[in-house]
Short mmCIF file of C-alpha atoms in Angstrom, two decimals:
data_model
loop_
_atom_site.label_atom_id
_atom_site.label_comp_id
_atom_site.label_asym_id
_atom_site.label_seq_id
_atom_site.Cartn_x
_atom_site.Cartn_y
_atom_site.Cartn_z
CA MET A 1 103.42 75.26 67.02
CA ASN A 2 105.97 77.77 68.31
CA LYS A 3 109.62 76.91 68.01
CA THR A 4 112.28 77.89 70.51
CA TYR A 5 114.49 80.69 69.22
CA VAL A 6 118.15 79.74 69.10
CA PRO A 7 120.49 82.55 68.05
CA PRO A 8 122.91 81.55 65.30
CA GLN A 9 126.50 81.36 66.55
CA ASP A 10 127.73 83.96 64.06
CA SER A 11 125.06 86.51 65.05
CA ILE A 12 126.08 86.61 68.73
CA GLU A 13 127.75 89.96 69.37
CA GLN A 14 130.17 90.05 72.27
CA ASN A 15 130.99 93.48 73.68
CA TRP A 16 133.58 94.55 76.23
CA TYR A 17 132.52 96.31 79.43
CA LEU A 18 134.64 98.13 82.00
CA VAL A 19 133.54 98.10 85.66
CA ASP A 20 135.18 100.16 88.41
CA ALA A 21 135.09 98.18 91.69
CA ALA A 22 136.05 101.17 93.86
CA ASN A 23 133.63 101.52 96.82
CA GLN A 24 131.32 98.80 95.45
CA ARG A 25 129.80 96.05 97.58
CA LEU A 26 131.36 92.69 96.68
CA GLY A 27 128.15 90.66 96.34
CA ARG A 28 126.20 93.23 94.36
CA LEU A 29 129.15 93.77 92.05
CA ALA A 30 129.65 90.03 91.52
CA THR A 31 125.98 89.35 90.68
CA GLU A 32 125.93 92.10 88.07
CA ILE A 33 129.19 90.86 86.52
CA ALA A 34 127.85 87.27 86.43
CA ARG A 35 124.67 88.49 84.67
CA ILE A 36 126.73 90.21 81.97
CA LEU A 37 129.08 87.22 81.54
CA ARG A 38 126.11 84.86 81.06
CA GLY A 39 124.32 87.24 78.69
CA LYS A 40 121.18 87.53 80.81
CA ASN A 41 121.02 91.24 80.04
CA LYS A 42 120.37 90.49 76.34
CA PRO A 43 117.12 89.47 74.65
CA THR A 44 118.99 86.63 72.89
CA TYR A 45 119.89 84.91 76.20
CA THR A 46 120.03 81.14 75.83
CA PRO A 47 120.90 79.13 78.98
CA TYR A 48 123.11 76.56 77.24
CA MET A 49 125.02 78.97 74.97
CA ASP A 50 127.73 81.56 75.56
CA THR A 51 125.82 84.73 74.61
CA GLY A 52 127.53 86.92 77.21
CA ASP A 53 130.06 89.71 77.03
CA PHE A 54 133.59 90.31 78.29
CA VAL A 55 133.99 92.18 81.58
CA ILE A 56 137.07 94.08 82.75
CA VAL A 57 137.15 94.98 86.46
CA VAL A 58 139.60 97.62 87.69
CA ASN A 59 140.44 98.84 91.22
CA ALA A 60 139.87 95.36 92.67
CA GLU A 61 141.71 96.35 95.87
CA LYS A 62 139.02 98.96 96.67
CA VAL A 63 136.02 96.59 96.82
CA GLN A 64 133.99 96.80 100.04
CA VAL A 65 132.19 94.33 102.28
CA THR A 66 129.60 95.17 104.94
CA GLY A 67 129.39 94.28 108.60
CA LYS A 68 132.14 92.18 110.15
CA LYS A 69 132.99 90.29 106.96
CA ARG A 70 136.31 92.14 106.67
CA ASP A 71 137.62 90.09 109.63
CA GLN A 72 135.26 87.09 109.66
CA LYS A 73 135.01 86.06 105.98
CA LEU A 74 137.48 83.26 105.27
CA TYR A 75 139.03 82.15 102.00
CA ARG A 76 140.31 78.56 101.88
CA ARG A 77 142.72 76.89 99.52
CA HIS A 78 144.41 73.51 99.62
CA SER A 79 147.86 72.66 98.33
CA GLY A 80 146.88 69.06 97.68
CA ARG A 81 149.28 67.74 100.33
CA PRO A 82 148.19 66.25 103.65
CA GLY A 83 147.59 69.09 106.07
CA GLY A 84 147.86 71.61 103.24
CA MET A 85 144.73 73.63 104.05
CA LYS A 86 145.46 77.37 104.14
CA VAL A 87 142.88 79.81 105.53
CA GLU A 88 143.03 83.57 105.00
CA THR A 89 140.74 86.41 106.08
CA PHE A 90 139.28 88.93 103.62
CA THR A 91 141.69 91.63 104.84
CA LYS A 92 144.82 89.50 104.34
CA LEU A 93 143.75 88.27 100.90
CA GLN A 94 142.85 91.81 99.84
CA ALA A 95 146.35 92.97 100.78
CA ARG A 96 147.99 90.01 98.98
CA ILE A 97 145.89 89.22 95.87
CA PRO A 98 142.80 91.50 95.65
CA GLU A 99 141.87 90.16 92.20
CA ARG A 100 141.13 86.71 93.63
CA ILE A 101 138.33 88.03 95.87
CA ILE A 102 136.24 89.23 92.92
CA GLU A 103 137.16 86.20 90.79
CA GLN A 104 135.97 83.75 93.47
CA ALA A 105 132.75 85.67 94.09
CA VAL A 106 131.87 85.69 90.39
CA ARG A 107 132.97 82.08 89.80
CA GLY A 108 130.57 80.94 92.51
CA MET A 109 127.68 82.56 90.62
CA LEU A 110 128.44 80.91 87.27
CA PRO A 111 127.31 77.40 86.24
CA LYS A 112 129.43 74.53 87.59
CA ASN A 113 130.12 72.91 84.22
CA SER A 114 132.15 73.46 81.04
CA LEU A 115 130.01 76.46 80.06
CA GLY A 116 130.77 78.13 83.40
CA ARG A 117 134.50 77.55 82.93
CA GLN A 118 134.29 79.05 79.44
CA LEU A 119 132.36 82.08 80.72
CA PHE A 120 134.89 82.61 83.52
CA THR A 121 137.68 83.11 80.98
CA LYS A 122 135.85 86.26 79.79
CA LEU A 123 136.36 87.96 83.18
CA LYS A 124 139.50 90.12 83.50
CA VAL A 125 140.24 91.56 86.98
CA TYR A 126 143.04 94.04 87.70
CA LYS A 127 144.48 95.79 90.72
CA GLY A 128 144.67 99.53 90.10
CA SER A 129 143.01 101.53 87.34
CA GLU A 130 145.22 100.33 84.45
CA HIS A 131 144.30 97.45 82.13
CA PRO A 132 145.80 96.14 78.86
CA HIS A 133 142.48 95.95 76.96
CA ALA A 134 142.29 99.50 75.57
CA ALA A 135 142.30 98.13 71.99
CA GLN A 136 138.92 96.46 72.60
CA LYS A 137 137.37 99.89 73.41
CA PRO A 138 135.38 98.73 76.46
CA GLN A 139 132.18 100.59 77.39
CA THR A 140 132.17 101.86 80.96
CA ILE A 141 129.16 100.72 82.97
CA THR A 142 128.26 101.80 86.47
CA ILE A 143 126.64 99.53 88.99
CA GLU A 144 124.18 101.34 91.22
CA THR A 145 125.19 101.48 94.86
CA ILE A 146 122.68 101.55 97.65
CA PRO A 147 123.32 104.54 99.92
CA GLY A 148 123.62 104.02 103.63
CA GLY A 149 125.27 100.60 103.56
CA ASN A 150 126.57 99.59 106.99
CA ASP A 151 130.36 99.55 106.72
#
C-alpha cells in the first residue's frame, strides 16, 4: 500500500523571488505569483501545508490591464459605517495606492482560510524599483508576456 508523501516541516526550503511588474498583465502576473506563494511549482507541493516561497514585487505602478478595464474595473471598500461604500476605478487606485491592485488580485487566488492568510503575508509589493529585502538575496524571475496584447 502506497503512503502519501508529507514533507517534514524542517525540510521545506523557502526561497525569495523578485518579480518586476513593469508592463506585465495583471491577471497573468497574479496567477504566477499565487502559484509560487502556494508552492505549486515544487515537487513537494502539499495542499494543506505552506510549502511556498516569498515573492517581492517591484514597479507595482507599471502593471497593465487590457481592454477597457483601466476605466471600467472597480475596486470597492467599505468603512464599516452606514453608507460607507467607496468605489474607485483602476486608474484612480493605481495613482493612489498601486500596491493594493496586485495584492487584491493575488489574495483572490489564494485559499479563503487560515492557510491563505498565512501565505498572503509572504507577498511583498512595492511601488518603484527599490525594496528593503536585499539581505534575503532574492532570485529574479521573469514572467513570460504574450506579445500583441490589446492595450
